[in-house]
Amino acid sequence: MSAEATNPVSAAEAAVTDTGVRRRGRARLELRRIGRAALLGATAGPAPRDRLPDAISHVAEAHRAHHPEADLSVLRRAYVLAESSHRGQFRKSGEPYITHPLAVTLILAELGAETVTLTASLLHDTVEDTEVTLDQVRREFGDEVAYLVDGVTKVEKIDYGAAAEPETFRKMLVATGDDVRVMSIKLADRLHNMRTLGVMRPEKQARIAKVTRDVLIPLAERLGVQALKTELEDLVFAILHPEEYETTRALIAEATGAGSPDALATVAEHVGTVLREADIAAEVLVRPRHFVSVHRVRLKRGELRGCDFGRLLVLVAEDADCYAVLGELHTCFTPLISEFKDFIAAPKFNLYQSLHTAIAAPDGAVAEVLIRTHRMHKVAEAGVVALGSPHGTAPDQTEPVEGPEAAEDGERTDPTRPGWLARLLDWQESAPDPDTFWSSLRADLAEDHEITVFRADAGTLGLPAGSTCVDAAYAQHGDAAHTCLGARVNGRLAPLSTVLADGDTVQLLLAQDSHSGPSPQWLDHARTPAARIAITAWLQAHPEAAAQPAAAPRPPLSVAADRSSGAELHADLDGAPPAPVRPAGCCTPVPPDTITGFRVRGGSVTAHRTGCPAVDVMRRLGRAAVPVRWGDAAQCRVTLVAESFGRPGLLADLTEAIATAGAEVVSATVEPPNEQRVRHTYTLQLTDAAELPNLMRAMRDVPGVYDVGRTHRL
C-alpha cells in the first residue's frame, strides 16, 4: 500500500483548487474536475454484471470522450476485481483505499490513455497490497495488462526511505523497461499522492516534494505530459516555497478577480477579428499560466502586467495554417522577433510542436502567442499518454505498431518508446554505484534544452545544450568513442573540447588502434552522463592512463643529426667572389621550386621560395635579390610539419612511415599536446626531390595525422 496515501483534502490541494480563477475559454487540461463525491461512490458494493459501476462512471465518461469506440466491459471487470480485493483497506485519512486507484485512473483517462493503460491503472496496487496474483491478472486481462501491473508493482515495492532514493529511481527505470506506460501510471500515482500530503509530517512532505521536483517532474517533461507536469510543479511549489507561493497566489487572485480588466481577452478578440478577416479558420483562446509559470515571469520581468498572467493559444486544422496565422500576426501587430521559436519545423525531444511568438498589445504590454494544430495541442498536453500503445494501434494509425521503429539516426521514431529512455537504461547499467547514477540522472533530467547536430552520415544526434564533441562521440559510437582522435565541425578540424551549437555538422575521427583510449582531460569536456560514465569506467580499468600527467609545459623533444647535406644551389654574383648558398629554413625550398636569394650576415646567400613571406620582408628592408638556381643534384633537404591528434605510438608510426619512404631524418621536434592536438616538425633529407609528394602522402596516411605541409614561417 502506498506510503504516500493520505488525506485527499490537503492544504496544498486547497491552495491549488482556489486558483480556479481560470478564464473562460481555457484550453489547458484540468485533471481535477471530478469532485470527491464521485470517488467516494466507490464505497458502494460491486454493480451488477450488466451495467457499469457508478463509481467509475466518470472514468468511463472521460475515456469515451477520447475513445468513443472503447470497450468498457474490461474496465468494469477490472474495477470489480480491484474493489473487492481492496475492500476493508483504508487510506490514512480513513477513506476506502479504492479511491486511490480510481483517482489515478481518472487522471489517465482525462489525458486520453487507452483502455489497456486504464485497466492496469485500476489494478496497479492489487498484486502488491492484496491476495490477487500476477497470474490471475494475466488470465483475466491478458499479457499486456499483466506486464504493466508487474512493472508498476516493481516500482511500488522500491521504497527504502530517504537514503535509498538513488537506488529507488534506478530500479524504477529498470522496471519501466521500454514501455513508458509503466512510468505514466507511476506519474499519475505520484500526482494523486502529492494532492493528498496533508497528514504527512512536514519533513516527509518536503522529502517527497524534493524527489518529485528533481526526478518525476523532469520525467513528465521528457514524456511531454504538460498537464500532469504543471500541476505537479504547483503542488511542489506550495510545499517547498510556501511564501513565494502565497505571493504568487495573491497576485493571480488580484489580476483575475471580479472587476479586474482582462487585457488578454481584449487582445484575443482583436486577434480573432484579424484572422476572420484573413479567412483563416482558427480558435483563439486565453491560456492562463499556472503558478510556477507566473512566478518565473515575475522573476524575469519584475512588475507583472495584465498580459503576463496568461498566453494566447491559437488552434487551427493544418500545419500550413499555423504559418498563415503567424504571417497575419506579424503583419497586423508589432512582433518581438527575439521571442519567435519554430518547434514545428524542429520539434522538441518530447515531440512538442508549436509556433511561439509575441506581439505588442495596444497598451504596450507583450502578449505571448502559441500557434498549433488541434493534434499538436493534444500531444503537447498529454504527451505519450495520448499517443497510444507501443505494442498496438496508436491513434491516427490504421496498422499496429510492431516493435520499436528505429530511425536512421538511432533515435526511436515511435514516441511511446523514446530513445532518451533507452539511453538512460544503457548508461545506468554502467554507473558504478547508485549515487553516481543518481547525480547523473538529476543532471541529465535538469537539461530542459536540447540541440540537434547532424552527423556526417546524414543522421542526427540529440544532445543537451552545451555538449561538446566528446559528448557527440559517445552518443554516436558508445564505447568505440574511446578511440576518438578529433572531429570536424562544419567541415573544419576542431578539438574535442569544442562546444556544439544547434544545427552543427559533426564528423568524428576514430583511430584504427583499438587499444587507445580517452585521457583524463576528456572529463573536463564531457557534459552528458553517458560520456562521463564511459570515460570514468575506462580510466578506472586503465589506471596507468589515468596516472599520466596532464599536458604540462615541457621542452620539445628534439633529435638532431648531420645538417651538411642538401640540394646543390648556385648564386650568380656578377663577378663577386663565390659565396655559399643554402635553403632558407622558413620555407625549405626543394627542386624544382622557383627560388629567390638574399645575402645574409657572413656573406652567404639564403634561397627562399618565391611565395615565401620573407621575400616581401627583405624587399621592404631594401635588400637586393640575388639570382640563384638549382644544381644538377637530385637530393634535397626539406622541413615538414605534421598536424595530428595525440595518441600512443604516433611518433613511432610517423618515423616508420618516413623511413619506409626512403627519407633520412635530419632533425625532429615534437611540441607538447594542446587540446589533444600535436605538432611534429621534421627536417628530412631526400635522395630525390621528386619523391617529396609520395613522402607527404605516406605521412598523411598515418592514423591520427590530418595534415602534412612544408614550413612557411618567418
XYZ file of C-alpha atoms in Angstrom, residues 587 593-596 608-616 619 712:
16
model
C 60.189 27.800 -46.385
C 60.652 25.276 -56.631
C 61.133 28.771 -58.068
C 63.608 30.479 -55.745
C 64.996 33.917 -54.911
C 63.658 31.287 -50.491
C 60.650 30.042 -52.339
C 59.261 32.892 -54.406
C 55.999 32.956 -52.421
C 57.703 32.975 -49.019
C 56.624 35.912 -46.800
C 60.287 36.551 -46.005
C 60.865 37.664 -49.619
C 58.464 40.597 -49.173
C 62.422 43.765 -50.236
C 56.191 28.527 -44.247
